[in-house]
PDB file of C-alpha atoms in Angstrom:
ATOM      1  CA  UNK A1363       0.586  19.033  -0.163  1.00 71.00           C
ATOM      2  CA  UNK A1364       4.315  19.951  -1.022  1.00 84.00           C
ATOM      3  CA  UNK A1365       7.182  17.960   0.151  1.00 85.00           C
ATOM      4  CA  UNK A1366       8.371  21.036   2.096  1.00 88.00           C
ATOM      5  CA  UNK A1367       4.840  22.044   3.446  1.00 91.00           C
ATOM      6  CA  UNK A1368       4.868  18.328   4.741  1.00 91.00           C
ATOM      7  CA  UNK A1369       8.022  18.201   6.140  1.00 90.00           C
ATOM      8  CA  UNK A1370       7.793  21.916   7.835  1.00 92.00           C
ATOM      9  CA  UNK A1371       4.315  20.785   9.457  1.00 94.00           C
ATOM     10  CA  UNK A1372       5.756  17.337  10.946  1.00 92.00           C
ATOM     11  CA  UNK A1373       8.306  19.368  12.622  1.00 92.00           C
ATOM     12  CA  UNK A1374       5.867  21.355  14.159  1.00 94.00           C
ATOM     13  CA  UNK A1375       4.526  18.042  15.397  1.00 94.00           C
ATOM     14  CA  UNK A1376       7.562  16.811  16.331  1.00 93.00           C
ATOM     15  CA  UNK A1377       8.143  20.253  18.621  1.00 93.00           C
ATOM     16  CA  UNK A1378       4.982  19.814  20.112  1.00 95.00           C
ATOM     17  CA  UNK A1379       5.636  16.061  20.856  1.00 94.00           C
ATOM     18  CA  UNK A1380       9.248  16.712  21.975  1.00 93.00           C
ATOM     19  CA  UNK A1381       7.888  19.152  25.137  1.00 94.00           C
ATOM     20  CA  UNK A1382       4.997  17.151  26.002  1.00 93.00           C
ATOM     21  CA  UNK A1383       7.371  13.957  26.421  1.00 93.00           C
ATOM     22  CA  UNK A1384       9.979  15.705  27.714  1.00 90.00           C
ATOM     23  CA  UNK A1385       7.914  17.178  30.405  1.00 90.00           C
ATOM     24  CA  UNK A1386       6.659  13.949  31.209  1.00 90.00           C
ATOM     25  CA  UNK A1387      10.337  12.339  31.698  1.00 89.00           C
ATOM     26  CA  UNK A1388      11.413  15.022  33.496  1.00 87.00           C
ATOM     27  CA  UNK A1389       8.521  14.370  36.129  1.00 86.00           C
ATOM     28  CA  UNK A1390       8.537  10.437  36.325  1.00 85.00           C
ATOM     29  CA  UNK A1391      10.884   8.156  33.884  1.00 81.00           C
ATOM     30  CA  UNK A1392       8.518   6.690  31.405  1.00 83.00           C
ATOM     31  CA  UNK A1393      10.608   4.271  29.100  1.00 83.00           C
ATOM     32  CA  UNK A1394       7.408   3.378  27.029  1.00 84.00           C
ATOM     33  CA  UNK A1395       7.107   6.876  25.845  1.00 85.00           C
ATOM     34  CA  UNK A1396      10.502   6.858  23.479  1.00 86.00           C
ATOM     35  CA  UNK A1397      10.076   3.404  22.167  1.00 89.00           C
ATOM     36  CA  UNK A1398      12.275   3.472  19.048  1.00 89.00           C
ATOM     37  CA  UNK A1399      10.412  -0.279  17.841  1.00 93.00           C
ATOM     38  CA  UNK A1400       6.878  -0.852  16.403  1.00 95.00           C
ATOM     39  CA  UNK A1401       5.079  -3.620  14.959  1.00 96.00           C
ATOM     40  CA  UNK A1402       4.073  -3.789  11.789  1.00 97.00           C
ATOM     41  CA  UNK A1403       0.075  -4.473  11.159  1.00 95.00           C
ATOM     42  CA  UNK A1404       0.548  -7.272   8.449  1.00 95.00           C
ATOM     43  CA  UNK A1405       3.482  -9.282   8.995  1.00 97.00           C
ATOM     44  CA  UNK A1406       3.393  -8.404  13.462  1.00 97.00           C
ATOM     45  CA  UNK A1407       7.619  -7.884  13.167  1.00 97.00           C
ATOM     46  CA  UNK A1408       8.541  -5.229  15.764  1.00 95.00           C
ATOM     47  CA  UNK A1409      10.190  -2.794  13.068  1.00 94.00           C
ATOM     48  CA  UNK A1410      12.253   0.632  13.908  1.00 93.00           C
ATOM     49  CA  UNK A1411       9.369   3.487  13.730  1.00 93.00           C
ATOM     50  CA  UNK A1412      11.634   4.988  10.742  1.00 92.00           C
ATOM     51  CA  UNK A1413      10.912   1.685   8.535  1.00 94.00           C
ATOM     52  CA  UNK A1414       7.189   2.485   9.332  1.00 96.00           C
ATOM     53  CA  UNK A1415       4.608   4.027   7.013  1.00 96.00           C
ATOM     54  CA  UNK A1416       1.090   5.134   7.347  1.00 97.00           C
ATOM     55  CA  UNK A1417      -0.687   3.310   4.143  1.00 97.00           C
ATOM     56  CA  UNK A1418      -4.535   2.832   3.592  1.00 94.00           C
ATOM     57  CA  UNK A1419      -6.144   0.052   4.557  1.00 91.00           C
ATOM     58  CA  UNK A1420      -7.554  -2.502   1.857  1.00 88.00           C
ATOM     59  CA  UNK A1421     -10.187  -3.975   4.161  1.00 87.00           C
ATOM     60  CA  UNK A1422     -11.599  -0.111   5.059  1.00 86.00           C
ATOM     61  CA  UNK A1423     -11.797  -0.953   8.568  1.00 90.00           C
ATOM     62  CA  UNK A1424      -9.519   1.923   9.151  1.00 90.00           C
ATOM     63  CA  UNK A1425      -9.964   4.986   6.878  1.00 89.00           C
ATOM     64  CA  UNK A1426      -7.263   7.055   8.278  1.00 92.00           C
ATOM     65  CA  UNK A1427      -5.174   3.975   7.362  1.00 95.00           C
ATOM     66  CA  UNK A1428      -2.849   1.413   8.974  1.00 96.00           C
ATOM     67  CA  UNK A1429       0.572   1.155  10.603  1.00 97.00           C
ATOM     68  CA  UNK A1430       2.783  -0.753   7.762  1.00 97.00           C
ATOM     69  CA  UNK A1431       6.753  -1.882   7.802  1.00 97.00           C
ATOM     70  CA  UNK A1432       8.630  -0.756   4.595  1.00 96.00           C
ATOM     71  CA  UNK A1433       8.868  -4.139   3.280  1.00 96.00           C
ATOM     72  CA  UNK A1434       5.175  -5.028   3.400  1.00 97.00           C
ATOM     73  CA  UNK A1435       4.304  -1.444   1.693  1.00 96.00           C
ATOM     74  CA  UNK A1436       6.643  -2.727  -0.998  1.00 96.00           C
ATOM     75  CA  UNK A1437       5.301  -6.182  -1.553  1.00 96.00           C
ATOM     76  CA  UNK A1438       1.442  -5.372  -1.077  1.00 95.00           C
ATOM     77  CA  UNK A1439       2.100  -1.886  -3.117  1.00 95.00           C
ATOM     78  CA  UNK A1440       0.087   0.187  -0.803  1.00 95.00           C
ATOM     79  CA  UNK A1441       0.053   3.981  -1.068  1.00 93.00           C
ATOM     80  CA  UNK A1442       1.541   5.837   1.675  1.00 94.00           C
ATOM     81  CA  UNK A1443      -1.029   8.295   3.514  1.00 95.00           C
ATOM     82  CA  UNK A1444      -0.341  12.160   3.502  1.00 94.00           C
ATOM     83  CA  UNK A1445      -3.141  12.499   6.267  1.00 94.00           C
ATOM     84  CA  UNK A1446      -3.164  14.156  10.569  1.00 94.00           C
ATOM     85  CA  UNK A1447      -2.538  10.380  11.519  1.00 95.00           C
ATOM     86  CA  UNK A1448       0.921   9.994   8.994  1.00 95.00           C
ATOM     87  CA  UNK A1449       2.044  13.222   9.948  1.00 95.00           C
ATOM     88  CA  UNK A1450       1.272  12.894  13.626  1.00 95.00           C
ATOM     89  CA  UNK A1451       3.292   9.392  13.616  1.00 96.00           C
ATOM     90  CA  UNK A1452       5.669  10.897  11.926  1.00 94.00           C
ATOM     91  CA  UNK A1453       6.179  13.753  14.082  1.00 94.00           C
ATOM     92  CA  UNK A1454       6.117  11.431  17.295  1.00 94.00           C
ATOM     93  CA  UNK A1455       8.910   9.033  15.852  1.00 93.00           C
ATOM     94  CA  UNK A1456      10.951  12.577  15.450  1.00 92.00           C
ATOM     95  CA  UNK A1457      10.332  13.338  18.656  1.00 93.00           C
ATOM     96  CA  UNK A1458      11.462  10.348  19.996  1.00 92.00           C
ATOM     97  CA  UNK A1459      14.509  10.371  18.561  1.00 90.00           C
ATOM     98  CA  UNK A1460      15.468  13.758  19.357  1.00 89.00           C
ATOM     99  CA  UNK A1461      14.885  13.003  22.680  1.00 88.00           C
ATOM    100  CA  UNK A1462      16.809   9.332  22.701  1.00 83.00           C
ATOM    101  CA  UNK A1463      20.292  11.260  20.794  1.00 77.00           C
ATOM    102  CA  UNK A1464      21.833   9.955  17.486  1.00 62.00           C
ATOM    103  CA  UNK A1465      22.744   6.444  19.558  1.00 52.00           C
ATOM    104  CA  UNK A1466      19.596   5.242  18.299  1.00 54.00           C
ATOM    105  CA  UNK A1467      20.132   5.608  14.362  1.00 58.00           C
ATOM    106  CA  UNK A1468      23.568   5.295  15.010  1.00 52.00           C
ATOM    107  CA  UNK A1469      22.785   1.133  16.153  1.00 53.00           C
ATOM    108  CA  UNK A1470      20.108   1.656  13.525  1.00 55.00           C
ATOM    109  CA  UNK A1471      22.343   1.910  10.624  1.00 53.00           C
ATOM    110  CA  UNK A1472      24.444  -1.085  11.825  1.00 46.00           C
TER     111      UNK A1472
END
């Protein structure tokens, strides 16, 4: 898949996200729902979902692969995952920061 076929259909994803959660906000505050942090399945650290990365799993307990931080993809050298669940997590971690505002990477940055 192209970089710009991948990127156009995580948008989508992250449109479809963005209503749902939005919706659900706007009915009762859920503050579990745009969680900005994530843990990492190797080394457990709660990472920012934009250092995360959808990478197979060596064991094959999980064939649509496992949550990863940037660091451990590095130091294990595992392949990132072009697959529904990377693009869906993706998508979601777009949504989420649409709906939190730029304060988010802004402290990210930092």
């Amino acid at each position: 898949m192209e970089e710009s076929q991948w990127k156009a259909k995580i948008r989508l994803i992250a449109d479809k996200e963005e209503k749902i959660i939005q919706q659900l906000l706007n009915y009762n505050p859920q503050p579990h729902l745009t969680e900005v942090m994530d843990r990492c399945s190797l080394c457990y650290k709660k990472t920012h979902r934009i250092d995360i990365r959808i990478v197979e799993d060596q064991e094959g307990l999980f064939e649509d692969g496992i949550k990863v931080c940037k660091h451990c993809a590095e130091k294990h050298r595992l392949k990132e995952l072009f697959n529904e669940k990377s693009a869906s997590y993706h998508g979601l971690t777009e949504a989420i920061l649409r709906i939190c505002g730029t304060a988010y990477l802004k402290n990210y940055k930092e």
